Amino acid sequence: IQDHEGKVTRVVLFATDVTAAKQLEDQTRREAEEVRRKTAAILQAMNAVSAGDFTVACPPLGDDPVGQIGTALNSTIGSV
């Protein structure tokens, strides 16, 4: 803040709480890593099947859509 002569008389600092943004960023990073891990497991099983190995299975990956893909792949492999 300046006085009538233009000299700085006070400095006002502004701070922003970025806690929520940081927490969201961390959560997004964890979720992305989980999807990467799950898709890597599915891809590994699919590559084995494409090479002729029908004894492979995806590990349990949960009930979310990516996990359901792993379960469906296991069902597909089991029915061949």
N, CA, C and O atoms as a printed pandas DataFrame, in Angstrom:
     atom_number atom_name residue_name chain_id  residue_number  x_coord  y_coord  z_coord
0              1         N          ILE        A               1    0.862   -1.157    0.000
1              2        CA          ILE        A               1    0.000    0.000    0.000
2              3         C          ILE        A               1    0.912    1.224    0.000
3              4         O          ILE        A               1    1.918    1.270    0.708
4              5         N          GLN        A               2    0.539    2.206   -0.805
5              6        CA          GLN        A               2    1.356    3.408   -0.930
6              7         C          GLN        A               2    0.657    4.600   -0.268
7              8         O          GLN        A               2   -0.569    4.665   -0.183
8              9         N          ASP        A               3    1.487    5.538    0.195
9             10        CA          ASP        A               3    0.915    6.760    0.754
10            11         C          ASP        A               3    0.625    7.752   -0.367
11            12         O          ASP        A               3    0.752    7.418   -1.545
12            13         N          HIS        A               4    0.233    8.977    0.001
13            14        CA          HIS        A               4   -0.132    9.977   -1.004
14            15         C          HIS        A               4    1.037   10.412   -1.881
15            16         O          HIS        A               4    0.827   11.009   -2.937
16            17         N          GLU        A               5    2.273   10.118   -1.454
17            18        CA          GLU        A               5    3.450   10.467   -2.250
18            19         C          GLU        A               5    3.931    9.285   -3.095
19            20         O          GLU        A               5    4.902    9.406   -3.842
20            21         N          GLY        A               6    3.259    8.165   -2.977
21            22        CA          GLY        A               6    3.640    6.998   -3.763
22            23         C          GLY        A               6    4.661    6.096   -3.096
23            24         O          GLY        A               6    5.140    5.136   -3.699
24            25         N          LYS        A               7    4.994    6.408   -1.842
25            26        CA          LYS        A               7    5.953    5.566   -1.125
26            27         C          LYS        A               7    5.208    4.379   -0.502
27            28         O          LYS        A               7    4.079    4.501   -0.026
28            29         N          VAL        A               8    5.880    3.241   -0.526
29            30        CA          VAL        A               8    5.285    2.033    0.060
30            31         C          VAL        A               8    5.275    2.190    1.569
31            32         O          VAL        A               8    6.310    2.441    2.187
32            33         N          THR        A               9    4.104    2.042    2.150
33            34        CA          THR        A               9    3.972    2.160    3.600
34            35         C          THR        A               9    3.651    0.830    4.263
35            36         O          THR        A               9    3.980    0.617    5.430
36            37         N          ARG        A              10    3.015   -0.055    3.526
37            38        CA          ARG        A              10    2.667   -1.375    4.049
38            39         C          ARG        A              10    2.761   -2.390    2.916
39            40         O          ARG        A              10    2.596   -2.072    1.738
40            41         N          VAL        A              11    3.025   -3.592    3.317
41            42        CA          VAL        A              11    3.027   -4.691    2.365
42            43         C          VAL        A              11    1.948   -5.662    2.818
43            44         O          VAL        A              11    1.918   -6.089    3.972
44            45         N          VAL        A              12    1.075   -5.997    1.898
45            46        CA          VAL        A              12    0.003   -6.931    2.197
46            47         C          VAL        A              12    0.316   -8.238    1.484
47            48         O          VAL        A              12    0.521   -8.270    0.270
48            49         N          LEU        A              13    0.348   -9.294    2.248
49            50        CA          LEU        A              13    0.625  -10.608    1.678
50            51         C          LEU        A              13   -0.681  -11.387    1.516
51            52         O          LEU        A              13   -1.573  -11.329    2.362
52            53         N          PHE        A              14   -0.761  -12.094    0.433
53            54        CA          PHE        A              14   -1.907  -12.946    0.189
54            55         C          PHE        A              14   -1.430  -14.395    0.163
55            56         O          PHE        A              14   -0.400  -14.707   -0.435
56            57         N          ALA        A              15   -2.160  -15.247    0.791
57            58        CA          ALA        A              15   -1.837  -16.671    0.784
58            59         C          ALA        A              15   -3.084  -17.446    0.374
59            60         O          ALA        A              15   -4.215  -17.060    0.669
60            61         N          THR        A              16   -2.839  -18.516   -0.294
61            62        CA          THR        A              16   -3.935  -19.372   -0.721
62            63         C          THR        A              16   -3.699  -20.773   -0.153
63            64         O          THR        A              16   -2.601  -21.320   -0.254
64            65         N          ASP        A              17   -4.727  -21.329    0.434
65            66        CA          ASP        A              17   -4.633  -22.688    0.959
66            67         C          ASP        A              17   -4.784  -23.654   -0.218
67            68         O          ASP        A              17   -5.841  -23.732   -0.843
68            69         N          VAL        A              18   -3.714  -24.378   -0.503
69            70        CA          VAL        A              18   -3.716  -25.304   -1.629
70            71         C          VAL        A              18   -3.863  -26.752   -1.163
71            72         O          VAL        A              18   -3.617  -27.681   -1.932
72            73         N          THR        A              19   -4.260  -26.941    0.082
73            74        CA          THR        A              19   -4.378  -28.287    0.629
74            75         C          THR        A              19   -5.327  -29.149   -0.191
75            76         O          THR        A              19   -4.970  -30.269   -0.558
76            77         N          ALA        A              20   -6.518  -28.662   -0.484
77            78        CA          ALA        A              20   -7.501  -29.445   -1.231
78            79         C          ALA        A              20   -6.980  -29.781   -2.623
79            80         O          ALA        A              20   -7.162  -30.902   -3.096
80            81         N          ALA        A              21   -6.343  -28.834   -3.276
81            82        CA          ALA        A              21   -5.807  -29.078   -4.614
82            83         C          ALA        A              21   -4.702  -30.132   -4.564
83            84         O          ALA        A              21   -4.631  -31.000   -5.434
84            85         N          LYS        A              22   -3.851  -30.057   -3.562
85            86        CA          LYS        A              22   -2.763  -31.032   -3.399
86            87         C          LYS        A              22   -3.330  -32.412   -3.105
87            88         O          LYS        A              22   -2.839  -33.406   -3.640
88            89         N          GLN        A              23   -4.348  -32.489   -2.270
89            90        CA          GLN        A              23   -4.972  -33.776   -1.968
90            91         C          GLN        A              23   -5.602  -34.378   -3.215
91            92         O          GLN        A              23   -5.486  -35.581   -3.448
92            93         N          LEU        A              24   -6.264  -33.558   -4.016
93            94        CA          LEU        A              24   -6.860  -34.040   -5.259
94            95         C          LEU        A              24   -5.782  -34.528   -6.226
95            96         O          LEU        A              24   -5.944  -35.557   -6.881
96            97         N          GLU        A              25   -4.705  -33.797   -6.306
97            98        CA          GLU        A              25   -3.587  -34.201   -7.169
98            99         C          GLU        A              25   -3.022  -35.541   -6.723
99           100         O          GLU        A              25   -2.763  -36.411   -7.555
100          101         N          ASP        A              26   -2.827  -35.718   -5.420
101          102        CA          ASP        A              26   -2.303  -36.977   -4.890
102          103         C          ASP        A              26   -3.268  -38.128   -5.155
103          104         O          ASP        A              26   -2.847  -39.219   -5.538
104          105         N          GLN        A              27   -4.558  -37.884   -4.951
105          106        CA          GLN        A              27   -5.565  -38.918   -5.197
106          107         C          GLN        A              27   -5.586  -39.302   -6.670
107          108         O          GLN        A              27   -5.660  -40.485   -7.000
108          109         N          THR        A              28   -5.524  -38.331   -7.545
109          110        CA          THR        A              28   -5.514  -38.592   -8.982
110          111         C          THR        A              28   -4.294  -39.409   -9.371
111          112         O          THR        A              28   -4.390  -40.326  -10.186
112          113         N          ARG        A              29   -3.155  -39.081   -8.794
113          114        CA          ARG        A              29   -1.916  -39.819   -9.077
114          115         C          ARG        A              29   -2.040  -41.276   -8.617
115          116         O          ARG        A              29   -1.631  -42.192   -9.330
116          117         N          ARG        A              30   -2.610  -41.486   -7.410
117          118        CA          ARG        A              30   -2.784  -42.852   -6.900
118          119         C          ARG        A              30   -3.743  -43.653   -7.793
119          120         O          ARG        A              30   -3.485  -44.815   -8.104
120          121         N          GLU        A              31   -4.833  -43.029   -8.194
121          122        CA          GLU        A              31   -5.814  -43.714   -9.047
122          123         C          GLU        A              31   -5.215  -44.049  -10.412
123          124         O          GLU        A              31   -5.463  -45.127  -10.951
124          125         N          ALA        A              32   -4.440  -43.144  -10.963
125          126        CA          ALA        A              32   -3.797  -43.401  -12.261
126          127         C          ALA        A              32   -2.810  -44.557  -12.147
127          128         O          ALA        A              32   -2.719  -45.390  -13.049
128          129         N          GLU        A              33   -2.080  -44.609  -11.057
129          130        CA          GLU        A              33   -1.129  -45.707  -10.844
130          131         C          GLU        A              33   -1.868  -47.035  -10.695
131          132         O          GLU        A              33   -1.398  -48.062  -11.185
132          133         N          GLU        A              34   -3.014  -47.025  -10.026
133          134        CA          GLU        A              34   -3.810  -48.242   -9.878
134          135         C          GLU        A              34   -4.311  -48.729  -11.240
135          136         O          GLU        A              34   -4.261  -49.926  -11.523
136          137         N          VAL        A              35   -4.787  -47.825  -12.073
137          138        CA          VAL        A              35   -5.245  -48.202  -13.420
138          139         C          VAL        A              35   -4.078  -48.736  -14.239
139          140         O          VAL        A              35   -4.229  -49.720  -14.963
140          141         N          ARG        A              36   -2.929  -48.105  -14.133
141          142        CA          ARG        A              36   -1.740  -48.572  -14.860
142          143         C          ARG        A              36   -1.354  -49.984  -14.421
143          144         O          ARG        A              36   -1.038  -50.831  -15.256
144          145         N          ARG        A              37   -1.381  -50.233  -13.125
145          146        CA          ARG        A              37   -1.030  -51.552  -12.590
146          147         C          ARG        A              37   -2.015  -52.613  -13.085
147          148         O          ARG        A              37   -1.614  -53.702  -13.494
148          149         N          LYS        A              38   -3.295  -52.284  -13.044
149          150        CA          LYS        A              38   -4.322  -53.239  -13.467
150          151         C          LYS        A              38   -4.231  -53.529  -14.961
151          152         O          LYS        A              38   -4.317  -54.684  -15.378
152          153         N          THR        A              39   -4.059  -52.489  -15.762
153          154        CA          THR        A              39   -3.978  -52.715  -17.212
154          155         C          THR        A              39   -2.707  -53.485  -17.573
155          156         O          THR        A              39   -2.706  -54.254  -18.534
156          157         N          ALA        A              40   -1.638  -53.289  -16.823
157          158        CA          ALA        A              40   -0.413  -54.051  -17.076
158          159         C          ALA        A              40   -0.654  -55.533  -16.807
159          160         O          ALA        A              40   -0.159  -56.378  -17.553
160          161         N          ALA        A              41   -1.403  -55.864  -15.758
161          162        CA          ALA        A              41   -1.705  -57.257  -15.448
162          163         C          ALA        A              41   -2.569  -57.878  -16.545
163          164         O          ALA        A              41   -2.336  -59.016  -16.953
164          165         N          ILE        A              42   -3.563  -57.131  -17.018
165          166        CA          ILE        A              42   -4.425  -57.626  -18.089
166          167         C          ILE        A              42   -3.621  -57.817  -19.369
167          168         O          ILE        A              42   -3.763  -58.835  -20.047
168          169         N          LEU        A              43   -2.787  -56.855  -19.698
169          170        CA          LEU        A              43   -1.962  -56.952  -20.909
170          171         C          LEU        A              43   -1.017  -58.147  -20.841
171          172         O          LEU        A              43   -0.807  -58.830  -21.843
172          173         N          GLN        A              44   -0.453  -58.398  -19.676
173          174        CA          GLN        A              44    0.447  -59.542  -19.515
174          175         C          GLN        A              44   -0.305  -60.847  -19.801
175          176         O          GLN        A              44    0.211  -61.724  -20.495
176          177         N          ALA        A              45   -1.510  -60.971  -19.272
177          178        CA          ALA        A              45   -2.307  -62.174  -19.517
178          179         C          ALA        A              45   -2.694  -62.275  -20.987
179          180         O          ALA        A              45   -2.637  -63.360  -21.567
180          181         N          MET        A              46   -3.079  -61.175  -21.589
181          182        CA          MET        A              46   -3.475  -61.193  -22.999
182          183         C          MET        A              46   -2.290  -61.573  -23.894
183          184         O          MET        A              46   -2.460  -62.315  -24.862
184          185         N          ASN        A              47   -1.118  -61.079  -23.582
185          186        CA          ASN        A              47    0.071  -61.430  -24.365
186          187         C          ASN        A              47    0.385  -62.917  -24.238
187          188         O          ASN        A              47    0.784  -63.553  -25.213
188          189         N          ALA        A              48    0.207  -63.472  -23.045
189          190        CA          ALA        A              48    0.447  -64.903  -22.850
190          191         C          ALA        A              48   -0.544  -65.730  -23.665
191          192         O          ALA        A              48   -0.168  -66.714  -24.302
192          193         N          VAL        A              49   -1.806  -65.324  -23.641
193          194        CA          VAL        A              49   -2.824  -66.046  -24.418
194          195         C          VAL        A              49   -2.517  -65.946  -25.910
195          196         O          VAL        A              49   -2.637  -66.934  -26.634
196          197         N          SER        A              50   -2.126  -64.775  -26.366
197          198        CA          SER        A              50   -1.825  -64.620  -27.793
198          199         C          SER        A              50   -0.616  -65.450  -28.205
199          200         O          SER        A              50   -0.446  -65.764  -29.383
200          201         N          ALA        A              51    0.226  -65.806  -27.231
201          202        CA          ALA        A              51    1.381  -66.666  -27.510
202          203         C          ALA        A              51    1.024  -68.148  -27.351
203          204         O          ALA        A              51    1.879  -69.018  -27.519
204          205         N          GLY        A              52   -0.250  -68.431  -27.025
205          206        CA          GLY        A              52   -0.694  -69.816  -26.940
206          207         C          GLY        A              52   -0.791  -70.377  -25.537
207          208         O          GLY        A              52   -1.120  -71.553  -25.375
208          209         N          ASP        A              53   -0.518  -69.581  -24.517
209          210        CA          ASP        A              53   -0.594  -70.056  -23.128
210          211         C          ASP        A              53   -1.993  -69.784  -22.576
211          212         O          ASP        A              53   -2.334  -68.654  -22.228
212          213         N          PHE        A              54   -2.792  -70.851  -22.505
213          214        CA          PHE        A              54   -4.154  -70.709  -22.002
214          215         C          PHE        A              54   -4.269  -71.095  -20.528
215          216         O          PHE        A              54   -5.368  -71.320  -20.021
216          217         N          THR        A              55   -3.113  -71.169  -19.841
217          218        CA          THR        A              55   -3.119  -71.493  -18.410
218          219         C          THR        A              55   -3.024  -70.244  -17.542
219          220         O          THR        A              55   -3.088  -70.340  -16.316
220          221         N          VAL        A              56   -2.876  -69.094  -18.146
221          222        CA          VAL        A              56   -2.713  -67.854  -17.385
222          223         C          VAL        A              56   -4.060  -67.347  -16.883
223          224         O          VAL        A              56   -5.118  -67.735  -17.379
224          225         N          ALA        A              57   -3.991  -66.488  -15.905
225          226        CA          ALA        A              57   -5.196  -65.812  -15.398
226          227         C          ALA        A              57   -4.775  -64.473  -14.813
227          228         O          ALA        A              57   -3.679  -64.331  -14.271
228          229         N          CYS        A              58   -5.648  -63.511  -14.929
229          230        CA          CYS        A              58   -5.418  -62.214  -14.287
230          231         C          CYS        A              58   -5.623  -62.382  -12.788
231          232         O          CYS        A              58   -6.498  -63.139  -12.366
232          233         N          PRO        A              59   -4.841  -61.698  -11.992
233          234        CA          PRO        A              59   -5.114  -61.715  -10.554
234          235         C          PRO        A              59   -6.412  -60.952  -10.283
235          236         O          PRO        A              59   -6.854  -60.181  -11.134
236          237         N          PRO        A              60   -7.020  -61.147   -9.136
237          238        CA          PRO        A              60   -8.215  -60.355   -8.808
238          239         C          PRO        A              60   -7.872  -58.862   -8.834
239          240         O          PRO        A              60   -6.933  -58.420   -8.171
240          241         N          LEU        A              61   -8.639  -58.100   -9.602
241          242        CA          LEU        A              61   -8.332  -56.679   -9.781
242          243         C          LEU        A              61   -9.430  -55.768   -9.258
243          244         O          LEU        A              61   -9.363  -54.555   -9.456
244          245         N          GLY        A              62  -10.433  -56.317   -8.599
245          246        CA          GLY        A              62  -11.478  -55.482   -8.033
246          247         C          GLY        A              62  -12.733  -55.464   -8.883
247          248         O          GLY        A              62  -12.831  -56.156   -9.897
248          249         N          ASP        A              63  -13.694  -54.656   -8.447
249          250        CA          ASP        A              63  -15.011  -54.609   -9.086
250          251         C          ASP        A              63  -15.224  -53.391   -9.979
251          252         O          ASP        A              63  -16.303  -53.219  -10.547
252          253         N          ASP        A              64  -14.208  -52.551  -10.107
253          254        CA          ASP        A              64  -14.354  -51.399  -10.996
254          255         C          ASP        A              64  -14.310  -51.886  -12.447
255          256         O          ASP        A              64  -14.025  -53.060  -12.683
256          257         N          PRO        A              65  -14.582  -51.025  -13.412
257          258        CA          PRO        A              65  -14.609  -51.467  -14.815
258          259         C          PRO        A              65  -13.324  -52.159  -15.286
259          260         O          PRO        A              65  -13.392  -53.119  -16.054
260          261         N          VAL        A              66  -12.171  -51.692  -14.842
261          262        CA          VAL        A              66  -10.921  -52.334  -15.270
262          263         C          VAL        A              66  -10.817  -53.721  -14.648
263          264         O          VAL        A              66  -10.401  -54.668  -15.315
264          265         N          GLY        A              67  -11.188  -53.848  -13.393
265          266        CA          GLY        A              67  -11.195  -55.155  -12.751
266          267         C          GLY        A              67  -12.164  -56.104  -13.413
267          268         O          GLY        A              67  -11.890  -57.299  -13.529
268          269         N          GLN        A              68  -13.296  -55.583  -13.848
269          270        CA          GLN        A              68  -14.288  -56.403  -14.547
270          271         C          GLN        A              68  -13.745  -56.907  -15.879
271          272         O          GLN        A              68  -14.088  -58.009  -16.307
272          273         N          ILE        A              69  -12.911  -56.122  -16.532
273          274        CA          ILE        A              69  -12.285  -56.568  -17.768
274          275         C          ILE        A              69  -11.370  -57.764  -17.475
275          276         O          ILE        A              69  -11.354  -58.743  -18.223
276          277         N          GLY        A              70  -10.618  -57.671  -16.389
277          278        CA          GLY        A              70   -9.754  -58.797  -15.998
278          279         C          GLY        A              70  -10.567  -60.048  -15.704
279          280         O          GLY        A              70  -10.182  -61.146  -16.106
280          281         N          THR        A              71  -11.684  -59.893  -15.008
281          282        CA          THR        A              71  -12.558  -61.030  -14.715
282          283         C          THR        A              71  -13.128  -61.627  -15.991
283          284         O          THR        A              71  -13.185  -62.847  -16.145
284          285         N          ALA        A              72  -13.553  -60.753  -16.911
285          286        CA          ALA        A              72  -14.093  -61.231  -18.193
286          287         C          ALA        A              72  -13.023  -61.946  -19.001
287          288         O          ALA        A              72  -13.307  -62.944  -19.663
288          289         N          LEU        A              73  -11.799  -61.444  -18.950
289          290        CA          LEU        A              73  -10.705  -62.122  -19.658
290          291         C          LEU        A              73  -10.477  -63.511  -19.075
291          292         O          LEU        A              73  -10.275  -64.473  -19.816
292          293         N          ASN        A              74  -10.509  -63.619  -17.751
293          294        CA          ASN        A              74  -10.357  -64.937  -17.123
294          295         C          ASN        A              74  -11.477  -65.877  -17.566
295          296         O          ASN        A              74  -11.220  -67.050  -17.834
296          297         N          SER        A              75  -12.693  -65.390  -17.644
297          298        CA          SER        A              75  -13.817  -66.213  -18.103
298          299         C          SER        A              75  -13.607  -66.643  -19.552
299          300         O          SER        A              75  -13.874  -67.788  -19.916
300          301         N          THR        A              76  -13.132  -65.723  -20.363
301          302        CA          THR        A              76  -12.884  -66.027  -21.774
302          303         C          THR        A              76  -11.812  -67.102  -21.907
303          304         O          THR        A              76  -11.967  -68.061  -22.664
304          305         N          ILE        A              77  -10.738  -66.932  -21.171
305          306        CA          ILE        A              77   -9.639  -67.918  -21.230
306          307         C          ILE        A              77  -10.146  -69.280  -20.765
307          308         O          ILE        A              77   -9.811  -70.306  -21.358
308          309         N          GLY        A              78  -10.957  -69.291  -19.701
309          310        CA          GLY        A              78  -11.470  -70.542  -19.167
310          311         C          GLY        A              78  -12.433  -71.256  -20.102
311          312         O          GLY        A              78  -12.599  -72.473  -20.013
312          313         N          SER        A              79  -13.058  -70.521  -20.981
313          314        CA          SER        A              79  -14.040  -71.149  -21.884
314          315         C          SER        A              79  -13.423  -71.604  -23.199
315          316         O          SER        A              79  -14.106  -72.207  -24.027
316          317         N          VAL        A              80  -12.145  -71.323  -23.398
317          318        CA          VAL        A              80  -11.489  -71.720  -24.647
318          319         C          VAL        A              80  -11.008  -73.145  -24.534
319          320         O          VAL        A              80  -10.425  -73.678  -25.479
